[in-house]
Amino acid sequence: MIRIMLVEDHAVVREALRSMLEREPDMQVVAEAGDGESALRLARDLAPELVVMDISMPGLDGIQTTRRLLAWNPVIKVLALSTYRDRRVIQQILNAGAAGYVVKSAAGAELRRGIRAVIEGRGFLCADADEAVANDLRSQQQVHGQVLSRRERQVLALIVEGKTSSAIADSLHIAQTTVEVHRRNLMRKLEVHGIANLIKYAIREGLTSL
């Protein structure tokens, strides 16, 4: 039996979710919370296996609550449930430790699938969230593809692979000083400082496939 806690600030939504989930033979809703602070207290008292976490709540939002919850008990699984379809919001809650994301409009079969996937140790994005992420990445790639030259994109791809300036120069048959110029141009155009931040930015924004 999967022990679930619902964290959602609208009582009507919580009631609908509880009713739906408790029709499943392998799911049990052991607690409900309408805000982040209550969720943290109940999690300590009742130790649910999985928390269905809303993002937009009064006080502590779902991202802050997830971060604090998992800092206290990293074994608990968190599945985000939200109206947001923005990739950055999705990425923020996943970075906080959530294992999956379901858009509220798809909170039927997708939510049940998401719960089972996360409990089994797999990540999960519902179809709407997955589409939002893919569309935003495509837009980012198109924008940055116009900003960066072909050579800059080649250099960036090799930087992300961990290549040194010398190795990049050998690979592209250019001077090492030219590689350094491309590095500086990349950081200037993408408005980041330092190679570590450049790599993080490239991965986060999906530029590694350019």
mmCIF file with all atom_site columns, C-alpha atoms in Angstrom:
data_model
loop_
_atom_site.group_PDB
_atom_site.id
_atom_site.type_symbol
_atom_site.label_atom_id
_atom_site.label_alt_id
_atom_site.label_comp_id
_atom_site.label_asym_id
_atom_site.label_entity_id
_atom_site.label_seq_id
_atom_site.pdbx_PDB_ins_code
_atom_site.Cartn_x
_atom_site.Cartn_y
_atom_site.Cartn_z
_atom_site.occupancy
_atom_site.B_iso_or_equiv
_atom_site.pdbx_formal_charge
_atom_site.auth_seq_id
_atom_site.auth_comp_id
_atom_site.auth_asym_id
_atom_site.auth_atom_id
_atom_site.pdbx_PDB_model_num
ATOM 1   C CA . MET A 1 1   ? 0.000   0.000  0.000   1.00 0.00 ? 1   MET A CA 1
ATOM 2   C CA . ILE A 1 2   ? 1.424   3.387  -1.031  1.00 0.00 ? 2   ILE A CA 1
ATOM 3   C CA . ARG A 1 3   ? 1.054   5.857  1.862   1.00 0.00 ? 3   ARG A CA 1
ATOM 4   C CA . ILE A 1 4   ? 0.323   9.273  0.346   1.00 0.00 ? 4   ILE A CA 1
ATOM 5   C CA . MET A 1 5   ? 0.106   12.795 1.760   1.00 0.00 ? 5   MET A CA 1
ATOM 6   C CA . LEU A 1 6   ? -1.737  15.464 -0.239  1.00 0.00 ? 6   LEU A CA 1
ATOM 7   C CA . VAL A 1 7   ? -0.398  19.034 0.003   1.00 0.00 ? 7   VAL A CA 1
ATOM 8   C CA . GLU A 1 8   ? -2.837  21.420 -1.677  1.00 0.00 ? 8   GLU A CA 1
ATOM 9   C CA . ASP A 1 9   ? -4.282  24.696 -0.391  1.00 0.00 ? 9   ASP A CA 1
ATOM 10  C CA . HIS A 1 10  ? -7.763  24.193 -1.892  1.00 0.00 ? 10  HIS A CA 1
ATOM 11  C CA . ALA A 1 11  ? -9.906  21.867 0.220   1.00 0.00 ? 11  ALA A CA 1
ATOM 12  C CA . VAL A 1 12  ? -12.205 20.981 -2.682  1.00 0.00 ? 12  VAL A CA 1
ATOM 13  C CA . VAL A 1 13  ? -9.233  19.868 -4.791  1.00 0.00 ? 13  VAL A CA 1
ATOM 14  C CA . ARG A 1 14  ? -7.829  17.823 -1.896  1.00 0.00 ? 14  ARG A CA 1
ATOM 15  C CA . GLU A 1 15  ? -11.170 16.105 -1.432  1.00 0.00 ? 15  GLU A CA 1
ATOM 16  C CA . ALA A 1 16  ? -11.382 15.238 -5.129  1.00 0.00 ? 16  ALA A CA 1
ATOM 17  C CA . LEU A 1 17  ? -7.836  13.906 -5.146  1.00 0.00 ? 17  LEU A CA 1
ATOM 18  C CA . ARG A 1 18  ? -8.402  11.825 -2.033  1.00 0.00 ? 18  ARG A CA 1
ATOM 19  C CA . SER A 1 19  ? -11.589 10.354 -3.452  1.00 0.00 ? 19  SER A CA 1
ATOM 20  C CA . MET A 1 20  ? -9.853  9.453  -6.706  1.00 0.00 ? 20  MET A CA 1
ATOM 21  C CA . LEU A 1 21  ? -6.727  7.956  -5.161  1.00 0.00 ? 21  LEU A CA 1
ATOM 22  C CA . GLU A 1 22  ? -8.488  5.935  -2.512  1.00 0.00 ? 22  GLU A CA 1
ATOM 23  C CA . ARG A 1 23  ? -10.355 4.048  -5.208  1.00 0.00 ? 23  ARG A CA 1
ATOM 24  C CA . GLU A 1 24  ? -6.993  2.551  -6.122  1.00 0.00 ? 24  GLU A CA 1
ATOM 25  C CA . PRO A 1 25  ? -6.360  -0.752 -4.282  1.00 0.00 ? 25  PRO A CA 1
ATOM 26  C CA . ASP A 1 26  ? -2.673  0.039  -3.734  1.00 0.00 ? 26  ASP A CA 1
ATOM 27  C CA . MET A 1 27  ? -3.011  3.662  -2.529  1.00 0.00 ? 27  MET A CA 1
ATOM 28  C CA . GLN A 1 28  ? -3.941  5.172  0.826   1.00 0.00 ? 28  GLN A CA 1
ATOM 29  C CA . VAL A 1 29  ? -4.142  8.886  1.643   1.00 0.00 ? 29  VAL A CA 1
ATOM 30  C CA . VAL A 1 30  ? -2.785  9.136  5.194   1.00 0.00 ? 30  VAL A CA 1
ATOM 31  C CA . ALA A 1 31  ? -2.692  12.933 5.516   1.00 0.00 ? 31  ALA A CA 1
ATOM 32  C CA . GLU A 1 32  ? -3.736  16.221 3.949   1.00 0.00 ? 32  GLU A CA 1
ATOM 33  C CA . ALA A 1 33  ? -2.189  19.649 4.356   1.00 0.00 ? 33  ALA A CA 1
ATOM 34  C CA . GLY A 1 34  ? -3.214  23.055 3.080   1.00 0.00 ? 34  GLY A CA 1
ATOM 35  C CA . ASP A 1 35  ? 0.170   24.774 3.479   1.00 0.00 ? 35  ASP A CA 1
ATOM 36  C CA . GLY A 1 36  ? 3.853   24.012 3.637   1.00 0.00 ? 36  GLY A CA 1
ATOM 37  C CA . GLU A 1 37  ? 4.370   24.324 7.381   1.00 0.00 ? 37  GLU A CA 1
ATOM 38  C CA . SER A 1 38  ? 1.511   21.918 8.104   1.00 0.00 ? 38  SER A CA 1
ATOM 39  C CA . ALA A 1 39  ? 2.895   19.521 5.519   1.00 0.00 ? 39  ALA A CA 1
ATOM 40  C CA . LEU A 1 40  ? 6.291   19.440 7.230   1.00 0.00 ? 40  LEU A CA 1
ATOM 41  C CA . ARG A 1 41  ? 4.719   18.758 10.636  1.00 0.00 ? 41  ARG A CA 1
ATOM 42  C CA . LEU A 1 42  ? 2.463   15.999 9.307   1.00 0.00 ? 42  LEU A CA 1
ATOM 43  C CA . ALA A 1 43  ? 5.299   14.383 7.383   1.00 0.00 ? 43  ALA A CA 1
ATOM 44  C CA . ARG A 1 44  ? 7.312   14.086 10.588  1.00 0.00 ? 44  ARG A CA 1
ATOM 45  C CA . ASP A 1 45  ? 4.355   12.591 12.465  1.00 0.00 ? 45  ASP A CA 1
ATOM 46  C CA . LEU A 1 46  ? 3.014   10.216 9.813   1.00 0.00 ? 46  LEU A CA 1
ATOM 47  C CA . ALA A 1 47  ? 6.003   9.448  7.552   1.00 0.00 ? 47  ALA A CA 1
ATOM 48  C CA . PRO A 1 48  ? 4.194   9.104  4.203   1.00 0.00 ? 48  PRO A CA 1
ATOM 49  C CA . GLU A 1 49  ? 6.021   7.323  1.401   1.00 0.00 ? 49  GLU A CA 1
ATOM 50  C CA . LEU A 1 50  ? 4.989   9.879  -1.202  1.00 0.00 ? 50  LEU A CA 1
ATOM 51  C CA . VAL A 1 51  ? 3.841   13.497 -1.121  1.00 0.00 ? 51  VAL A CA 1
ATOM 52  C CA . VAL A 1 52  ? 1.695   14.972 -3.876  1.00 0.00 ? 52  VAL A CA 1
ATOM 53  C CA . MET A 1 53  ? 2.898   18.574 -3.695  1.00 0.00 ? 53  MET A CA 1
ATOM 54  C CA . ASP A 1 54  ? 1.148   21.680 -5.012  1.00 0.00 ? 54  ASP A CA 1
ATOM 55  C CA . ILE A 1 55  ? 3.510   24.529 -5.917  1.00 0.00 ? 55  ILE A CA 1
ATOM 56  C CA . SER A 1 56  ? 1.453   27.672 -5.355  1.00 0.00 ? 56  SER A CA 1
ATOM 57  C CA . MET A 1 57  ? 0.492   27.869 -1.664  1.00 0.00 ? 57  MET A CA 1
ATOM 58  C CA . PRO A 1 58  ? 0.353   30.563 1.043   1.00 0.00 ? 58  PRO A CA 1
ATOM 59  C CA . GLY A 1 59  ? 3.490   30.898 3.168   1.00 0.00 ? 59  GLY A CA 1
ATOM 60  C CA . LEU A 1 60  ? 5.994   28.257 2.128   1.00 0.00 ? 60  LEU A CA 1
ATOM 61  C CA . ASP A 1 61  ? 5.425   27.388 -1.502  1.00 0.00 ? 61  ASP A CA 1
ATOM 62  C CA . GLY A 1 62  ? 5.764   23.859 -2.842  1.00 0.00 ? 62  GLY A CA 1
ATOM 63  C CA . ILE A 1 63  ? 9.356   24.372 -3.973  1.00 0.00 ? 63  ILE A CA 1
ATOM 64  C CA . GLN A 1 64  ? 10.510  25.563 -0.539  1.00 0.00 ? 64  GLN A CA 1
ATOM 65  C CA . THR A 1 65  ? 8.486   22.863 1.199   1.00 0.00 ? 65  THR A CA 1
ATOM 66  C CA . THR A 1 66  ? 9.947   20.147 -1.010  1.00 0.00 ? 66  THR A CA 1
ATOM 67  C CA . ARG A 1 67  ? 13.478  21.338 -0.341  1.00 0.00 ? 67  ARG A CA 1
ATOM 68  C CA . ARG A 1 68  ? 12.960  21.379 3.439   1.00 0.00 ? 68  ARG A CA 1
ATOM 69  C CA . LEU A 1 69  ? 11.064  18.104 3.483   1.00 0.00 ? 69  LEU A CA 1
ATOM 70  C CA . LEU A 1 70  ? 13.759  16.222 1.589   1.00 0.00 ? 70  LEU A CA 1
ATOM 71  C CA . ALA A 1 71  ? 16.547  17.809 3.615   1.00 0.00 ? 71  ALA A CA 1
ATOM 72  C CA . TRP A 1 72  ? 14.867  16.280 6.670   1.00 0.00 ? 72  TRP A CA 1
ATOM 73  C CA . ASN A 1 73  ? 13.989  12.931 5.051   1.00 0.00 ? 73  ASN A CA 1
ATOM 74  C CA . PRO A 1 74  ? 15.430  12.258 1.577   1.00 0.00 ? 74  PRO A CA 1
ATOM 75  C CA . VAL A 1 75  ? 13.683  8.875  1.420   1.00 0.00 ? 75  VAL A CA 1
ATOM 76  C CA . ILE A 1 76  ? 10.251  10.462 0.936   1.00 0.00 ? 76  ILE A CA 1
ATOM 77  C CA . LYS A 1 77  ? 9.198   10.767 -2.704  1.00 0.00 ? 77  LYS A CA 1
ATOM 78  C CA . VAL A 1 78  ? 7.669   14.019 -3.977  1.00 0.00 ? 78  VAL A CA 1
ATOM 79  C CA . LEU A 1 79  ? 5.422   14.279 -7.016  1.00 0.00 ? 79  LEU A CA 1
ATOM 80  C CA . ALA A 1 80  ? 4.591   17.871 -7.956  1.00 0.00 ? 80  ALA A CA 1
ATOM 81  C CA . LEU A 1 81  ? 1.034   18.723 -8.995  1.00 0.00 ? 81  LEU A CA 1
ATOM 82  C CA . SER A 1 82  ? 0.448   22.197 -10.402 1.00 0.00 ? 82  SER A CA 1
ATOM 83  C CA . THR A 1 83  ? -1.365  24.327 -12.941 1.00 0.00 ? 83  THR A CA 1
ATOM 84  C CA . TYR A 1 84  ? 1.964   25.709 -14.223 1.00 0.00 ? 84  TYR A CA 1
ATOM 85  C CA . ARG A 1 85  ? 3.231   24.585 -17.617 1.00 0.00 ? 85  ARG A CA 1
ATOM 86  C CA . ASP A 1 86  ? 6.358   26.725 -17.556 1.00 0.00 ? 86  ASP A CA 1
ATOM 87  C CA . ARG A 1 87  ? 9.631   24.841 -17.983 1.00 0.00 ? 87  ARG A CA 1
ATOM 88  C CA . ARG A 1 88  ? 11.435  26.999 -15.446 1.00 0.00 ? 88  ARG A CA 1
ATOM 89  C CA . VAL A 1 89  ? 8.859   26.250 -12.739 1.00 0.00 ? 89  VAL A CA 1
ATOM 90  C CA . ILE A 1 90  ? 9.022   22.561 -13.591 1.00 0.00 ? 90  ILE A CA 1
ATOM 91  C CA . GLN A 1 91  ? 12.820  22.678 -13.432 1.00 0.00 ? 91  GLN A CA 1
ATOM 92  C CA . GLN A 1 92  ? 12.779  24.518 -10.095 1.00 0.00 ? 92  GLN A CA 1
ATOM 93  C CA . ILE A 1 93  ? 10.654  21.892 -8.357  1.00 0.00 ? 93  ILE A CA 1
ATOM 94  C CA . LEU A 1 94  ? 12.696  19.071 -9.895  1.00 0.00 ? 94  LEU A CA 1
ATOM 95  C CA . ASN A 1 95  ? 15.894  20.791 -8.748  1.00 0.00 ? 95  ASN A CA 1
ATOM 96  C CA . ALA A 1 96  ? 14.384  20.997 -5.254  1.00 0.00 ? 96  ALA A CA 1
ATOM 97  C CA . GLY A 1 97  ? 14.143  17.200 -5.289  1.00 0.00 ? 97  GLY A CA 1
ATOM 98  C CA . ALA A 1 98  ? 10.743  16.308 -6.722  1.00 0.00 ? 98  ALA A CA 1
ATOM 99  C CA . ALA A 1 99  ? 10.860  13.097 -8.747  1.00 0.00 ? 99  ALA A CA 1
ATOM 100 C CA . GLY A 1 100 ? 8.010   13.986 -11.076 1.00 0.00 ? 100 GLY A CA 1
ATOM 101 C CA . TYR A 1 101 ? 5.540   16.598 -12.287 1.00 0.00 ? 101 TYR A CA 1
ATOM 102 C CA . VAL A 1 102 ? 1.869   16.382 -13.199 1.00 0.00 ? 102 VAL A CA 1
ATOM 103 C CA . VAL A 1 103 ? -0.258  19.256 -14.524 1.00 0.00 ? 103 VAL A CA 1
ATOM 104 C CA . LYS A 1 104 ? -3.546  19.553 -12.602 1.00 0.00 ? 104 LYS A CA 1
ATOM 105 C CA . SER A 1 105 ? -5.644  19.349 -15.744 1.00 0.00 ? 105 SER A CA 1
ATOM 106 C CA . ALA A 1 106 ? -4.193  15.855 -16.252 1.00 0.00 ? 106 ALA A CA 1
ATOM 107 C CA . ALA A 1 107 ? -4.601  14.774 -12.630 1.00 0.00 ? 107 ALA A CA 1
ATOM 108 C CA . GLY A 1 108 ? -6.476  11.561 -13.376 1.00 0.00 ? 108 GLY A CA 1
ATOM 109 C CA . ALA A 1 109 ? -4.761  8.588  -14.915 1.00 0.00 ? 109 ALA A CA 1
ATOM 110 C CA . GLU A 1 110 ? -1.544  10.636 -15.294 1.00 0.00 ? 110 GLU A CA 1
ATOM 111 C CA . LEU A 1 111 ? -1.398  11.268 -11.555 1.00 0.00 ? 111 LEU A CA 1
ATOM 112 C CA . ARG A 1 112 ? -1.904  7.609  -10.748 1.00 0.00 ? 112 ARG A CA 1
ATOM 113 C CA . ARG A 1 113 ? 0.784   6.632  -13.253 1.00 0.00 ? 113 ARG A CA 1
ATOM 114 C CA . GLY A 1 114 ? 3.082   9.272  -11.841 1.00 0.00 ? 114 GLY A CA 1
ATOM 115 C CA . ILE A 1 115 ? 2.656   8.021  -8.274  1.00 0.00 ? 115 ILE A CA 1
ATOM 116 C CA . ARG A 1 116 ? 3.471   4.456  -9.253  1.00 0.00 ? 116 ARG A CA 1
ATOM 117 C CA . ALA A 1 117 ? 6.443   5.524  -11.379 1.00 0.00 ? 117 ALA A CA 1
ATOM 118 C CA . VAL A 1 118 ? 7.959   7.658  -8.633  1.00 0.00 ? 118 VAL A CA 1
ATOM 119 C CA . ILE A 1 119 ? 7.453   4.962  -5.983  1.00 0.00 ? 119 ILE A CA 1
ATOM 120 C CA . GLU A 1 120 ? 9.294   2.551  -8.269  1.00 0.00 ? 120 GLU A CA 1
ATOM 121 C CA . GLY A 1 121 ? 12.225  4.956  -8.390  1.00 0.00 ? 121 GLY A CA 1
ATOM 122 C CA . ARG A 1 122 ? 11.569  6.400  -11.839 1.00 0.00 ? 122 ARG A CA 1
ATOM 123 C CA . GLY A 1 123 ? 11.156  10.026 -12.842 1.00 0.00 ? 123 GLY A CA 1
ATOM 124 C CA . PHE A 1 124 ? 7.846   11.115 -14.339 1.00 0.00 ? 124 PHE A CA 1
ATOM 125 C CA . LEU A 1 125 ? 6.572   14.028 -16.405 1.00 0.00 ? 125 LEU A CA 1
ATOM 126 C CA . CYS A 1 126 ? 2.972   13.997 -17.553 1.00 0.00 ? 126 CYS A CA 1
ATOM 127 C CA . ALA A 1 127 ? 2.413   14.533 -21.279 1.00 0.00 ? 127 ALA A CA 1
ATOM 128 C CA . ASP A 1 128 ? 1.554   18.243 -20.888 1.00 0.00 ? 128 ASP A CA 1
ATOM 129 C CA . ALA A 1 129 ? 4.642   18.952 -18.768 1.00 0.00 ? 129 ALA A CA 1
ATOM 130 C CA . ASP A 1 130 ? 6.869   16.983 -21.110 1.00 0.00 ? 130 ASP A CA 1
ATOM 131 C CA . GLU A 1 131 ? 5.526   18.962 -24.086 1.00 0.00 ? 131 GLU A CA 1
ATOM 132 C CA . ALA A 1 132 ? 6.048   22.266 -22.259 1.00 0.00 ? 132 ALA A CA 1
ATOM 133 C CA . VAL A 1 133 ? 9.665   21.363 -21.504 1.00 0.00 ? 133 VAL A CA 1
ATOM 134 C CA . ALA A 1 134 ? 10.316  20.234 -25.079 1.00 0.00 ? 134 ALA A CA 1
ATOM 135 C CA . ASN A 1 135 ? 8.704   23.343 -26.624 1.00 0.00 ? 135 ASN A CA 1
ATOM 136 C CA . ASP A 1 136 ? 10.621  25.708 -24.365 1.00 0.00 ? 136 ASP A CA 1
ATOM 137 C CA . LEU A 1 137 ? 13.911  23.948 -25.056 1.00 0.00 ? 137 LEU A CA 1
ATOM 138 C CA . ARG A 1 138 ? 13.277  24.209 -28.785 1.00 0.00 ? 138 ARG A CA 1
ATOM 139 C CA . SER A 1 139 ? 12.600  27.940 -28.410 1.00 0.00 ? 139 SER A CA 1
ATOM 140 C CA . GLN A 1 140 ? 15.760  28.410 -26.345 1.00 0.00 ? 140 GLN A CA 1
ATOM 141 C CA . GLN A 1 141 ? 17.815  26.526 -28.892 1.00 0.00 ? 141 GLN A CA 1
ATOM 142 C CA . GLN A 1 142 ? 16.408  28.625 -31.738 1.00 0.00 ? 142 GLN A CA 1
ATOM 143 C CA . VAL A 1 143 ? 17.179  31.866 -29.878 1.00 0.00 ? 143 VAL A CA 1
ATOM 144 C CA . HIS A 1 144 ? 20.691  30.848 -28.880 1.00 0.00 ? 144 HIS A CA 1
ATOM 145 C CA . GLY A 1 145 ? 21.287  29.266 -32.255 1.00 0.00 ? 145 GLY A CA 1
ATOM 146 C CA . GLN A 1 146 ? 20.825  32.727 -33.776 1.00 0.00 ? 146 GLN A CA 1
ATOM 147 C CA . VAL A 1 147 ? 23.147  34.334 -31.205 1.00 0.00 ? 147 VAL A CA 1
ATOM 148 C CA . LEU A 1 148 ? 25.992  31.819 -31.345 1.00 0.00 ? 148 LEU A CA 1
ATOM 149 C CA . SER A 1 149 ? 28.088  31.167 -34.411 1.00 0.00 ? 149 SER A CA 1
ATOM 150 C CA . ARG A 1 150 ? 28.649  27.649 -35.712 1.00 0.00 ? 150 ARG A CA 1
ATOM 151 C CA . ARG A 1 151 ? 32.210  27.639 -34.342 1.00 0.00 ? 151 ARG A CA 1
ATOM 152 C CA . GLU A 1 152 ? 31.055  28.923 -30.948 1.00 0.00 ? 152 GLU A CA 1
ATOM 153 C CA . ARG A 1 153 ? 28.525  26.108 -30.750 1.00 0.00 ? 153 ARG A CA 1
ATOM 154 C CA . GLN A 1 154 ? 31.244  23.591 -31.589 1.00 0.00 ? 154 GLN A CA 1
ATOM 155 C CA . VAL A 1 155 ? 33.493  25.010 -28.882 1.00 0.00 ? 155 VAL A CA 1
ATOM 156 C CA . LEU A 1 156 ? 30.623  25.035 -26.384 1.00 0.00 ? 156 LEU A CA 1
ATOM 157 C CA . ALA A 1 157 ? 29.820  21.377 -27.075 1.00 0.00 ? 157 ALA A CA 1
ATOM 158 C CA . LEU A 1 158 ? 33.451  20.416 -26.422 1.00 0.00 ? 158 LEU A CA 1
ATOM 159 C CA . ILE A 1 159 ? 33.595  22.544 -23.257 1.00 0.00 ? 159 ILE A CA 1
ATOM 160 C CA . VAL A 1 160 ? 30.541  20.715 -21.927 1.00 0.00 ? 160 VAL A CA 1
ATOM 161 C CA . GLU A 1 161 ? 32.334  17.430 -22.662 1.00 0.00 ? 161 GLU A CA 1
ATOM 162 C CA . GLY A 1 162 ? 35.099  18.601 -20.338 1.00 0.00 ? 162 GLY A CA 1
ATOM 163 C CA . LYS A 1 163 ? 37.750  19.202 -23.004 1.00 0.00 ? 163 LYS A CA 1
ATOM 164 C CA . THR A 1 164 ? 40.659  21.533 -22.245 1.00 0.00 ? 164 THR A CA 1
ATOM 165 C CA . SER A 1 165 ? 41.463  24.507 -24.473 1.00 0.00 ? 165 SER A CA 1
ATOM 166 C CA . SER A 1 166 ? 44.374  22.560 -25.893 1.00 0.00 ? 166 SER A CA 1
ATOM 167 C CA . ALA A 1 167 ? 42.211  19.531 -26.690 1.00 0.00 ? 167 ALA A CA 1
ATOM 168 C CA . ILE A 1 168 ? 39.521  21.738 -28.251 1.00 0.00 ? 168 ILE A CA 1
ATOM 169 C CA . ALA A 1 169 ? 42.134  23.456 -30.398 1.00 0.00 ? 169 ALA A CA 1
ATOM 170 C CA . ASP A 1 170 ? 43.455  20.093 -31.598 1.00 0.00 ? 170 ASP A CA 1
ATOM 171 C CA . SER A 1 171 ? 39.961  18.773 -32.275 1.00 0.00 ? 171 SER A CA 1
ATOM 172 C CA . LEU A 1 172 ? 38.868  21.812 -34.295 1.00 0.00 ? 172 LEU A CA 1
ATOM 173 C CA . HIS A 1 173 ? 42.283  22.484 -35.864 1.00 0.00 ? 173 HIS A CA 1
ATOM 174 C CA . ILE A 1 174 ? 42.439  26.026 -34.560 1.00 0.00 ? 174 ILE A CA 1
ATOM 175 C CA . ALA A 1 175 ? 44.852  27.927 -32.337 1.00 0.00 ? 175 ALA A CA 1
ATOM 176 C CA . GLN A 1 176 ? 44.482  27.653 -28.566 1.00 0.00 ? 176 GLN A CA 1
ATOM 177 C CA . THR A 1 177 ? 44.289  31.453 -28.381 1.00 0.00 ? 177 THR A CA 1
ATOM 178 C CA . THR A 1 178 ? 41.293  31.293 -30.742 1.00 0.00 ? 178 THR A CA 1
ATOM 179 C CA . VAL A 1 179 ? 39.594  28.823 -28.394 1.00 0.00 ? 179 VAL A CA 1
ATOM 180 C CA . GLU A 1 180 ? 40.109  31.269 -25.529 1.00 0.00 ? 180 GLU A CA 1
ATOM 181 C CA . VAL A 1 181 ? 38.512  34.046 -27.594 1.00 0.00 ? 181 VAL A CA 1
ATOM 182 C CA . HIS A 1 182 ? 35.499  31.805 -28.265 1.00 0.00 ? 182 HIS A CA 1
ATOM 183 C CA . ARG A 1 183 ? 35.244  31.015 -24.532 1.00 0.00 ? 183 ARG A CA 1
ATOM 184 C CA . ARG A 1 184 ? 35.153  34.696 -23.666 1.00 0.00 ? 184 ARG A CA 1
ATOM 185 C CA . ASN A 1 185 ? 32.603  35.412 -26.405 1.00 0.00 ? 185 ASN A CA 1
ATOM 186 C CA . LEU A 1 186 ? 30.378  32.565 -25.191 1.00 0.00 ? 186 LEU A CA 1
ATOM 187 C CA . MET A 1 187 ? 30.377  33.879 -21.634 1.00 0.00 ? 187 MET A CA 1
ATOM 188 C CA . ARG A 1 188 ? 29.701  37.415 -22.837 1.00 0.00 ? 188 ARG A CA 1
ATOM 189 C CA . LYS A 1 189 ? 26.836  36.441 -25.144 1.00 0.00 ? 189 LYS A CA 1
ATOM 190 C CA . LEU A 1 190 ? 25.222  34.059 -22.645 1.00 0.00 ? 190 LEU A CA 1
ATOM 191 C CA . GLU A 1 191 ? 25.883  36.456 -19.752 1.00 0.00 ? 191 GLU A CA 1
ATOM 192 C CA . VAL A 1 192 ? 27.612  33.961 -17.480 1.00 0.00 ? 192 VAL A CA 1
ATOM 193 C CA . HIS A 1 193 ? 30.942  34.081 -15.653 1.00 0.00 ? 193 HIS A CA 1
ATOM 194 C CA . GLY A 1 194 ? 33.330  31.152 -15.379 1.00 0.00 ? 194 GLY A CA 1
ATOM 195 C CA . ILE A 1 195 ? 33.523  27.817 -17.180 1.00 0.00 ? 195 ILE A CA 1
ATOM 196 C CA . ALA A 1 196 ? 31.560  25.943 -14.509 1.00 0.00 ? 196 ALA A CA 1
ATOM 197 C CA . ASN A 1 197 ? 28.654  28.380 -14.862 1.00 0.00 ? 197 ASN A CA 1
ATOM 198 C CA . LEU A 1 198 ? 28.926  28.218 -18.657 1.00 0.00 ? 198 LEU A CA 1
ATOM 199 C CA . ILE A 1 199 ? 28.581  24.429 -18.569 1.00 0.00 ? 199 ILE A CA 1
ATOM 200 C CA . LYS A 1 200 ? 25.661  24.563 -16.114 1.00 0.00 ? 200 LYS A CA 1
ATOM 201 C CA . TYR A 1 201 ? 23.910  27.153 -18.282 1.00 0.00 ? 201 TYR A CA 1
ATOM 202 C CA . ALA A 1 202 ? 24.421  25.136 -21.467 1.00 0.00 ? 202 ALA A CA 1
ATOM 203 C CA . ILE A 1 203 ? 23.004  21.989 -19.882 1.00 0.00 ? 203 ILE A CA 1
ATOM 204 C CA . ARG A 1 204 ? 20.108  23.784 -18.183 1.00 0.00 ? 204 ARG A CA 1
ATOM 205 C CA . GLU A 1 205 ? 19.085  25.634 -21.342 1.00 0.00 ? 205 GLU A CA 1
ATOM 206 C CA . GLY A 1 206 ? 19.434  22.619 -23.596 1.00 0.00 ? 206 GLY A CA 1
ATOM 207 C CA . LEU A 1 207 ? 22.274  24.084 -25.644 1.00 0.00 ? 207 LEU A CA 1
ATOM 208 C CA . THR A 1 208 ? 24.325  20.893 -25.575 1.00 0.00 ? 208 THR A CA 1
ATOM 209 C CA . SER A 1 209 ? 22.346  19.486 -28.498 1.00 0.00 ? 209 SER A CA 1
ATOM 210 C CA . LEU A 1 210 ? 23.005  22.500 -30.721 1.00 0.00 ? 210 LEU A CA 1
#
